[in-house]
Coordinates of C-alpha atoms in Angstrom, one line a residue:
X1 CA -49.3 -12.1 11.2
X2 CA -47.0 -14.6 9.8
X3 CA -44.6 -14.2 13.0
X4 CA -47.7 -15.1 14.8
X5 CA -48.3 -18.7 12.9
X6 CA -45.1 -19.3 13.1
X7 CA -45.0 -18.9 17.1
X8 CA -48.1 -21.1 17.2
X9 CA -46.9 -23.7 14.9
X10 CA -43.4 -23.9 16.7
X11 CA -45.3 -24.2 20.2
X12 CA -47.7 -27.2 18.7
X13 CA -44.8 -29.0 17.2
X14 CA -42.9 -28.2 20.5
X15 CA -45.8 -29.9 22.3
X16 CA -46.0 -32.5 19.9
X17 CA -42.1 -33.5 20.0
X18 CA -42.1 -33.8 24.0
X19 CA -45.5 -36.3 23.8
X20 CA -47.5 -34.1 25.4
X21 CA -50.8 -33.1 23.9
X22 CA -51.0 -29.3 23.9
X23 CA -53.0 -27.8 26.6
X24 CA -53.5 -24.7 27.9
X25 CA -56.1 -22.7 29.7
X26 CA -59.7 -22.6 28.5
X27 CA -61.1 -20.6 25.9
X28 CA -62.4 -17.3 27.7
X29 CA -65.6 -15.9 26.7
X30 CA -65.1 -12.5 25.4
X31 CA -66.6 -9.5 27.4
X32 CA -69.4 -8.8 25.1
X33 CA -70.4 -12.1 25.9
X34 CA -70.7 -11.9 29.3
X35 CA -73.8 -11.1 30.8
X36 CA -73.3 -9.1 33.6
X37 CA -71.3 -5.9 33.1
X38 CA -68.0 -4.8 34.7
X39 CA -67.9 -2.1 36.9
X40 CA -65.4 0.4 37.0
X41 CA -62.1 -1.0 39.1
X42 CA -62.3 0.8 42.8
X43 CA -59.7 0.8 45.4
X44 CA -58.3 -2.8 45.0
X45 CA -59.2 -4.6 48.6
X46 CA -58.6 -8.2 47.9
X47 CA -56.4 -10.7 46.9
X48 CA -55.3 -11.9 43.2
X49 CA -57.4 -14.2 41.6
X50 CA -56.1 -17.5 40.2
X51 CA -56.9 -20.0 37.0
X52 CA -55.4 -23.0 35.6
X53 CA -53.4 -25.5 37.4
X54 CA -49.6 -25.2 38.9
X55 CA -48.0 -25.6 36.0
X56 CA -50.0 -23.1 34.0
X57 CA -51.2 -21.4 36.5
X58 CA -52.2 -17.6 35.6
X59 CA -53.2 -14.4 38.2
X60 CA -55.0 -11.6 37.6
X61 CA -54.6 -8.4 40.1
X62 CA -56.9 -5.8 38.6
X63 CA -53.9 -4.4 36.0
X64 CA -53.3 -7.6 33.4
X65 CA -52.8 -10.8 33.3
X66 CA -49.8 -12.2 35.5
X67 CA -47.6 -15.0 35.3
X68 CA -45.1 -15.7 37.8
X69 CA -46.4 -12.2 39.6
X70 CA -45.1 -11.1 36.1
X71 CA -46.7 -8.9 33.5
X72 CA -46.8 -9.4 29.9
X73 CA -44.0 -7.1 28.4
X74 CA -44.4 -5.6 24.8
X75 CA -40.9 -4.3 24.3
X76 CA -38.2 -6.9 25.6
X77 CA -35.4 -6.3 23.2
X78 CA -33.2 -4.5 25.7
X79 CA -33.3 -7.4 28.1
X80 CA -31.5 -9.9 25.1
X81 CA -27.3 -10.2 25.4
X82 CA -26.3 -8.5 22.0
X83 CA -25.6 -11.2 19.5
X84 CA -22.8 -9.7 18.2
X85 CA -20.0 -6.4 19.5
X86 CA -20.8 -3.3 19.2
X87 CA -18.4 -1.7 16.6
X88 CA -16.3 1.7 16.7
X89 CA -15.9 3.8 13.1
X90 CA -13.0 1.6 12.1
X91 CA -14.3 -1.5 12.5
X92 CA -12.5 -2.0 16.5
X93 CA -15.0 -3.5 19.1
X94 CA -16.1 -0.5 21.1
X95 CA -14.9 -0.3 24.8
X96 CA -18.4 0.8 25.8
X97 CA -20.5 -2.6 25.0
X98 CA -24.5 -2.2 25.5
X99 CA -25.8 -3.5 29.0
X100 CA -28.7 -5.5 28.4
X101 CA -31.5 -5.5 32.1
X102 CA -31.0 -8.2 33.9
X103 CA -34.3 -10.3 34.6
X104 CA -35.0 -13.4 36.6
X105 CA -35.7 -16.8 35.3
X106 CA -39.3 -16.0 36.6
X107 CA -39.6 -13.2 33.8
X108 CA -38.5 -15.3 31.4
X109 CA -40.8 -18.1 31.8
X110 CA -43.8 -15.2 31.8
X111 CA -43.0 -13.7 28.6
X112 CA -42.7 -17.2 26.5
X113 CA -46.0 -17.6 28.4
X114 CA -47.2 -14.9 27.2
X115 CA -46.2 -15.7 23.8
X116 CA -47.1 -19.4 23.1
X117 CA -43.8 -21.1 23.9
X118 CA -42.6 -23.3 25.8
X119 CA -40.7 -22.5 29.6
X120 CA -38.1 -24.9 29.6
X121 CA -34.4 -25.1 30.2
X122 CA -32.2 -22.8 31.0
X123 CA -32.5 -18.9 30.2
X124 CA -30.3 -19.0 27.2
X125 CA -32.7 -21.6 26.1
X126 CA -35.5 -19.4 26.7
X127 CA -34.1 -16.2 25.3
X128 CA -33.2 -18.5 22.1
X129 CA -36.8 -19.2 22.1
X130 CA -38.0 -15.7 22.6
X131 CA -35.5 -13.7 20.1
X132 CA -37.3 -14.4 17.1
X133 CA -40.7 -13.5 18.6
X134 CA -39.9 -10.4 20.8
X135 CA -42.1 -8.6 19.1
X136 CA -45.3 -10.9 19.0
X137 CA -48.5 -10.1 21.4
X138 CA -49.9 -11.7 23.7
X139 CA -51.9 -15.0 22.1
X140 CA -55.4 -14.5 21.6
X141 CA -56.0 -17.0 24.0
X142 CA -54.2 -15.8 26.9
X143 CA -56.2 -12.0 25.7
X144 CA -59.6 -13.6 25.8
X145 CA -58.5 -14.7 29.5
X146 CA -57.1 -11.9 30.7
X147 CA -60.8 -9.9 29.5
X148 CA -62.2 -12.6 31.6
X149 CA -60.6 -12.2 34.4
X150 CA -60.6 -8.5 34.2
X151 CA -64.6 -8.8 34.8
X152 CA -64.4 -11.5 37.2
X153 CA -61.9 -9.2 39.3
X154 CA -63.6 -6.2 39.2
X155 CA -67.1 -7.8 39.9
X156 CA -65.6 -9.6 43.4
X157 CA -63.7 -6.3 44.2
X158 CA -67.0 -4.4 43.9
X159 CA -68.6 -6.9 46.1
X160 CA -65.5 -6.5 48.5
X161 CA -66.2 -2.6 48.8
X162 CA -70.2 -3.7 49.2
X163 CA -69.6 -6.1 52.1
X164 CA -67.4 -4.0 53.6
X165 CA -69.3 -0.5 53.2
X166 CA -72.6 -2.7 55.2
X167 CA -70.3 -2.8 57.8
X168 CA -69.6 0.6 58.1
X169 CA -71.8 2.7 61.0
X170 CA -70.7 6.4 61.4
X171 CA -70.1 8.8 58.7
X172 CA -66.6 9.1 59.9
X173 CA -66.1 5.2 59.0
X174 CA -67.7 5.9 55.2
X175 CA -65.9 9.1 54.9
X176 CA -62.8 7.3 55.4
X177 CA -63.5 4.2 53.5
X178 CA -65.2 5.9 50.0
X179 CA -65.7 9.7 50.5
X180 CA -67.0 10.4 47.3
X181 CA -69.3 7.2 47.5
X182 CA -70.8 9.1 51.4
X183 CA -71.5 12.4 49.8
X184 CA -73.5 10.7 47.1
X185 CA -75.0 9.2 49.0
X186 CA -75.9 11.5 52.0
X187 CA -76.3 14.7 48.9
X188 CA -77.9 12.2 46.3
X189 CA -79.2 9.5 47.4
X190 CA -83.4 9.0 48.3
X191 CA -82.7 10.4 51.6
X192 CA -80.6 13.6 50.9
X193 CA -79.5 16.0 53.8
X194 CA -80.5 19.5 54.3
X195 CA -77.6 20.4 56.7
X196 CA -73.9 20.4 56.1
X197 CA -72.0 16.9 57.7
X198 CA -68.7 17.0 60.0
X199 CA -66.0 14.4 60.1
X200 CA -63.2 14.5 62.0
X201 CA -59.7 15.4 59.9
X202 CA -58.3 11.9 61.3
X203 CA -57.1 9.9 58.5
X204 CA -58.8 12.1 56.0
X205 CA -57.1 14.1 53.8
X206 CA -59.2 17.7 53.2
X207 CA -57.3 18.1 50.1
X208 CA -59.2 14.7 48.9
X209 CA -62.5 15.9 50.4
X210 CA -62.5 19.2 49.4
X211 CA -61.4 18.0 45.7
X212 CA -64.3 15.4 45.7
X213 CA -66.9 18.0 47.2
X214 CA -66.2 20.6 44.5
X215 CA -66.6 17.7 41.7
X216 CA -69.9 17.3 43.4
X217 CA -71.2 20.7 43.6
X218 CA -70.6 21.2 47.3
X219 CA -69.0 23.2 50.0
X220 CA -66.0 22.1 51.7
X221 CA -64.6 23.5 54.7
X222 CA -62.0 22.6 57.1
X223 CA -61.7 24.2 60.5
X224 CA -60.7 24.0 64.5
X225 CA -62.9 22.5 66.7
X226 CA -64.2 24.8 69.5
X227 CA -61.6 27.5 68.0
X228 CA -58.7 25.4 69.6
X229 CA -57.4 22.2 69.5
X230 CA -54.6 19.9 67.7
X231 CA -56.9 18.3 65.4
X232 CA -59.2 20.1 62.7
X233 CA -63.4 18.9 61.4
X234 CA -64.0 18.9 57.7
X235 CA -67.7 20.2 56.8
X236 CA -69.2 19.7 54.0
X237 CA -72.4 21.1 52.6
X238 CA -74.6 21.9 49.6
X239 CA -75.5 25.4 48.7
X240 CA -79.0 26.7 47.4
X241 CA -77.5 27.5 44.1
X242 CA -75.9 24.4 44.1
X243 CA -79.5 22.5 44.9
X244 CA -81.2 24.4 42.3
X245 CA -78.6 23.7 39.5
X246 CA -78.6 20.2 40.1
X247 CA -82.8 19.8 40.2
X248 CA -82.7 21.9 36.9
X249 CA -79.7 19.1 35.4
X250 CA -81.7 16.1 37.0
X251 CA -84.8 17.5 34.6
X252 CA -82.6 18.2 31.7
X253 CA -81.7 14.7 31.8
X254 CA -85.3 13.1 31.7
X255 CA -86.9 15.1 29.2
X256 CA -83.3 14.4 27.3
X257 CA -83.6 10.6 27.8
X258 CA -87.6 10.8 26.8
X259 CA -86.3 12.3 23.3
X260 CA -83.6 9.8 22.9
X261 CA -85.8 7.0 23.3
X262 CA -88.5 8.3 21.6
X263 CA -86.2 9.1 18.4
X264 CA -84.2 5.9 18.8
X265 CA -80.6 7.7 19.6
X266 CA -78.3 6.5 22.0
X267 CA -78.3 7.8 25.4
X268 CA -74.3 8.3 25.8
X269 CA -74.6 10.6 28.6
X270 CA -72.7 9.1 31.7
X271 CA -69.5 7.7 32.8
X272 CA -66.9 6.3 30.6
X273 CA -63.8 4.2 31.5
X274 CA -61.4 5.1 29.3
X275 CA -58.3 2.9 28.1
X276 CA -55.4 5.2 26.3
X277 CA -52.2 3.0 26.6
X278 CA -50.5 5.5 25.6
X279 CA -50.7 8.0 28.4
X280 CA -51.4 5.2 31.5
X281 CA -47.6 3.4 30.6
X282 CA -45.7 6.5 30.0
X283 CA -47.2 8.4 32.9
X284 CA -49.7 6.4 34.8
X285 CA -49.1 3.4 37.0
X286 CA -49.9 0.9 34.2
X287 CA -53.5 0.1 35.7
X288 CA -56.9 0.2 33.7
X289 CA -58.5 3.2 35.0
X290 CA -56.5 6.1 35.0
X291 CA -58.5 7.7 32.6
X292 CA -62.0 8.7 32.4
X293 CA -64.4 10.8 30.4
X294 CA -67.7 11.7 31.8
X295 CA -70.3 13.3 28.8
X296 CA -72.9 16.0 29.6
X297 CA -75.2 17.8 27.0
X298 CA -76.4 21.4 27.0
X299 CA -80.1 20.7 26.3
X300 CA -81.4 24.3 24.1
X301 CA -84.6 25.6 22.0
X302 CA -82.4 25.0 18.6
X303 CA -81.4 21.8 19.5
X304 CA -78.2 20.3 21.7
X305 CA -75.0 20.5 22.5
X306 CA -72.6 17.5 23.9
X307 CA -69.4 18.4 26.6
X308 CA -67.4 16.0 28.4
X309 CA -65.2 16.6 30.9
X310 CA -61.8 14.6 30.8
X311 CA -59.0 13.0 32.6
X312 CA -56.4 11.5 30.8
X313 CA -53.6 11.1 33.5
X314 CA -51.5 13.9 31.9
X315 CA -54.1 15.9 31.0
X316 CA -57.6 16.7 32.4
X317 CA -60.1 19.1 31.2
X318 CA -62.7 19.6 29.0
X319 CA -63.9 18.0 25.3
X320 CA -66.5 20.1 22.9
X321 CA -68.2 18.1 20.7
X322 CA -69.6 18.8 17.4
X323 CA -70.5 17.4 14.1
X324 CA -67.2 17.2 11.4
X325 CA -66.6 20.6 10.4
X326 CA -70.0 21.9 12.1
X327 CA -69.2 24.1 15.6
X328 CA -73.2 24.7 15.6
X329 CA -75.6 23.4 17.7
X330 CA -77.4 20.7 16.6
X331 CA -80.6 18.8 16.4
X332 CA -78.7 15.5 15.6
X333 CA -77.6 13.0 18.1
X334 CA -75.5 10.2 18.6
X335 CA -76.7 6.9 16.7
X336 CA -75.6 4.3 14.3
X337 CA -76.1 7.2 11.4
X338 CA -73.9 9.5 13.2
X339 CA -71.5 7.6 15.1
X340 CA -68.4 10.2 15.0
X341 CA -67.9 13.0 16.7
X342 CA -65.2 15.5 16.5
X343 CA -63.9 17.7 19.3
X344 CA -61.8 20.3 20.8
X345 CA -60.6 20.2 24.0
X346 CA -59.2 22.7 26.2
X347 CA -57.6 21.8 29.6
X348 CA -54.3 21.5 31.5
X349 CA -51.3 19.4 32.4
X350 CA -51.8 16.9 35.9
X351 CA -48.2 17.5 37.0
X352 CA -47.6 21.2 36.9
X353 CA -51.0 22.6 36.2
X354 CA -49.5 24.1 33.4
X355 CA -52.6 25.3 30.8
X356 CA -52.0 24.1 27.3
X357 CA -53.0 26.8 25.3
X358 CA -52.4 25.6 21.6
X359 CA -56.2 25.3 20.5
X360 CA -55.8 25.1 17.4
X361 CA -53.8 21.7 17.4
X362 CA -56.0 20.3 20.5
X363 CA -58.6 18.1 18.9
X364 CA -60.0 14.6 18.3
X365 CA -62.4 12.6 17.4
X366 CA -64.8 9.8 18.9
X367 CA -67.0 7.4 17.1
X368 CA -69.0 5.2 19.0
X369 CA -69.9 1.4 18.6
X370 CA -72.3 1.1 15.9
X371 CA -74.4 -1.7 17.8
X372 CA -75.9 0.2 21.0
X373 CA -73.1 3.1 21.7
X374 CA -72.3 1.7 25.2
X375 CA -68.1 1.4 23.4
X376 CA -66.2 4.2 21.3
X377 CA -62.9 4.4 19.5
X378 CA -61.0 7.5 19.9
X379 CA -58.1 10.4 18.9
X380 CA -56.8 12.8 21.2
X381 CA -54.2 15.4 19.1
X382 CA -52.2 17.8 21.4
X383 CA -49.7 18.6 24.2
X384 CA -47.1 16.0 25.4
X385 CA -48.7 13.2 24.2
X386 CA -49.2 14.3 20.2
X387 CA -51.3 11.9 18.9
X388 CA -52.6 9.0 20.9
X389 CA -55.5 6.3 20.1
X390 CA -57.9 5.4 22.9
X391 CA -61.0 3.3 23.7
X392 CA -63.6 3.5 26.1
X393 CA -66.8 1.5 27.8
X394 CA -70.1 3.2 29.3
X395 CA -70.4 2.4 33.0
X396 CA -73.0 4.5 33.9
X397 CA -76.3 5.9 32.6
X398 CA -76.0 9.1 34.4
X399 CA -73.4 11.4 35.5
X400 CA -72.7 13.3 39.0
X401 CA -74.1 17.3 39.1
X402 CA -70.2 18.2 39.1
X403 CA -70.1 17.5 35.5
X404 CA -73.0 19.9 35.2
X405 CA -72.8 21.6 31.6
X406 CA -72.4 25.0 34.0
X407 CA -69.4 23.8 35.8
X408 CA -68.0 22.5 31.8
X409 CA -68.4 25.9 29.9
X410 CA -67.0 27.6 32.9
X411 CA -64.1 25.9 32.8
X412 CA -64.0 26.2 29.0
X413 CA -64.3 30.2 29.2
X414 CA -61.8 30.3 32.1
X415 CA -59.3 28.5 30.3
X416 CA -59.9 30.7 27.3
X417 CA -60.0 34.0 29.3
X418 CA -56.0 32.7 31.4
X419 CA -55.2 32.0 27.0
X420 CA -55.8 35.5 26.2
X421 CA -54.0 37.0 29.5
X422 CA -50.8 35.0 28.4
X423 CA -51.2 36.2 24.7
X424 CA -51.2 39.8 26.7
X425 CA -48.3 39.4 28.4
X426 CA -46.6 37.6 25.5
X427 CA -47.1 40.7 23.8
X428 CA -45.2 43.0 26.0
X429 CA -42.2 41.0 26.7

């Protein structure tokens, strides 16, 4: 805290000294504050978007604030020519001297951005500038705009994907542009299809479809056209058990949503976004939406039970809520009196597809915002990652029939049942 004042104060008197009044861009309204929510970042389809002027001048490409076409960097130290030699035992200068990574004048300029300073002279001026506050944030300010943008981005990329999906005529067109949007739509939507749908292979991959299919509940299917032929026709279609499973969810959900209301708990069931820095710099591509957590519930005489399934770019699989210390079903729900809730989890590398099978170390915790429940902070213990923090935002009041309660304890059993065959073979070697 006091290395932030003292960045602040140094940039005002900096401002001050040169007879410039200090500027910078405006004041961004938080997200809370703004009215219309963000939807989830898709595919990005158009260019960055721009505020200030040219000399402060800041873009925003749907994975943080940019300046320069450079990204704020937390951890800079390795980029600063050592002060002084490294040292051997004896006191000699070491023949092997630290490397520091070379950046451009650019990068420079974006990271005293970044932190309040000024962007003037000559890099050694700048890396004077910057030394004493490597390890400050990014300025509140320059936060509150990046939130900003962040909405602004996402609601103009979602209107992108709009504009362009009303141009779109054949199902080979929307299968290629949004699969998973076509299927819910032709499987979920007000007109639903009784009959399975063919699209050519062409720029499709039936790995993708099939992958987005299953998630859905449906039948994929990829074969040759007329028995012969170079190319190959994906078909996908929706089972009777599959139909029925998902009219007997779609009920669950209204007479679960009637309760909630009625008792004044929060309806979390849906679509999260979630943000675990941890796991989306070390292993993800940096962006906002690598990980996600979609809760169900398991609606029962005695009362309910809440699952999630969960993709956290490392791992994916699935969460098993309860009350601290209480593995029961329960009559109690989310609300501002019971805003935590622990879990265990159960799931499986990305990479290798490697089943993590240390149960009793895989758990966590999520307590959600005490206003509406639409936010949550959260723990995730286990695997690779140990212990990471993570946040999350509601972006949808319901969730897809793929994340059927069904499809959840499945999973959970099957990973249990491939737990105890290891234990089994374990044994015997």
């Amino acid at each position: 805290m006091v290395l932030h004042l003292n960045v602040a104060a140094k940039r005002k008197a900096d401002d001050t000294a040169g007879g410039h009044p200090a500027s910078g861009p405006k004041k961004a309204k938080a997200a809370s504050q703004l009215q219309q929510p963000a939807p989830p970042l898709r595919r990005v389809i158009i260019p960055p978007i721009e505020h200030g002027t040219s000399q402060r001048k800041f873009t925003y490409h749907g994975a943080g604030l940019l300046k320069h076409a450079v990204p704020f960097s937390r951890s800079i130290s390795s980029s600063f020519p050592p002060l002084t030699p490294v040292l051997t035992k004896v006191g000699k200068v070491a023949k092997r001297q630290p490397v520091p990574t070379k950046q451009s004048s650019n990068w420079w300029k974006a990271q005293c951005a970044f932190r309040g300073l000024l962007q003037t002279g000559k890099i050694s001026d700048m890396q004077e500038r910057l030394r004493p506050a490597q390890d400050a944030d990014m300025t509140d300010e320059l936060r509150a705009l990046e939130t900003q943008l962040d909405v602004d981005f996402r609601l103009k990329n979602a209107e992108a994907h709009e504009t362009a999906w009303g141009g779109l005529d054949s199902d080979q067109q929307k299968a290629e542009h949004d699969s998973e949007r076509f299927l819910q739509e032709r499987y979920f939507g007000e007109a639903t299809a009784s009959v399975a749908v063919v699209v050519s292979h062409g720029r499709i991959s039936h790995r993708a479809m099939k992958e987005t299919a299953e998630k859905l509940g449906l039948v994929c299917e990829c074969y040759e056209p007329g028995g012969d032929g170079p190319g190959k026709d994906i078909a996908v279609g929706s089972t009777r058990a599959s139909r029925q499973r998902r009219g007997h969810q779609a009920k669950a959900c209204t007479a679960y949503r009637g309760r909630v209301d009625a008792r004044g708990a929060w309806d979390v069931f849906g679509i999260w976004i979630i943000d675990c820095p941890c796991a989306q710099q070390e292993w993800g591509d940096g962006g906002r939406d690598g990980c996600q957590l979609t809760i169900a519930f398991e609606p029962v005489k005695t009362g309910f039970r809440m699952w999630a399934s969960f993709d956290f770019v490392v791992f994916k699989g699935v969460f098993r809520f309860g009350k601290p210390g209480d593995s029961a079903v329960s009559k109690v729900r989310p609300s501002s009196g019971n805003s935590r809730w622990d879990f265990r989890w159960r799931g499986s590398e990305t990479g290798e597809g490697q089943l993590r099978i240390a149960f009793e170390h895989q758990r966590g915790r999520v307590v959600f915002d005490k206003s509406d429940g639409t936010k949550l902070t959260g723990v995730f213990e286990g695997g690779l990652v140990g212990r990471t923090d993570f946040t999350g935002r509601k972006v949808s009041t319901s969730a897809d029939s793929g994340n059927a309660v069904d499809d959840l304890k499945a999973e959970w059993a099957a990973c249990s049942e491939e737990a105890h065959e290891h234990a089994n073979v374990d044994r015997w070697h």
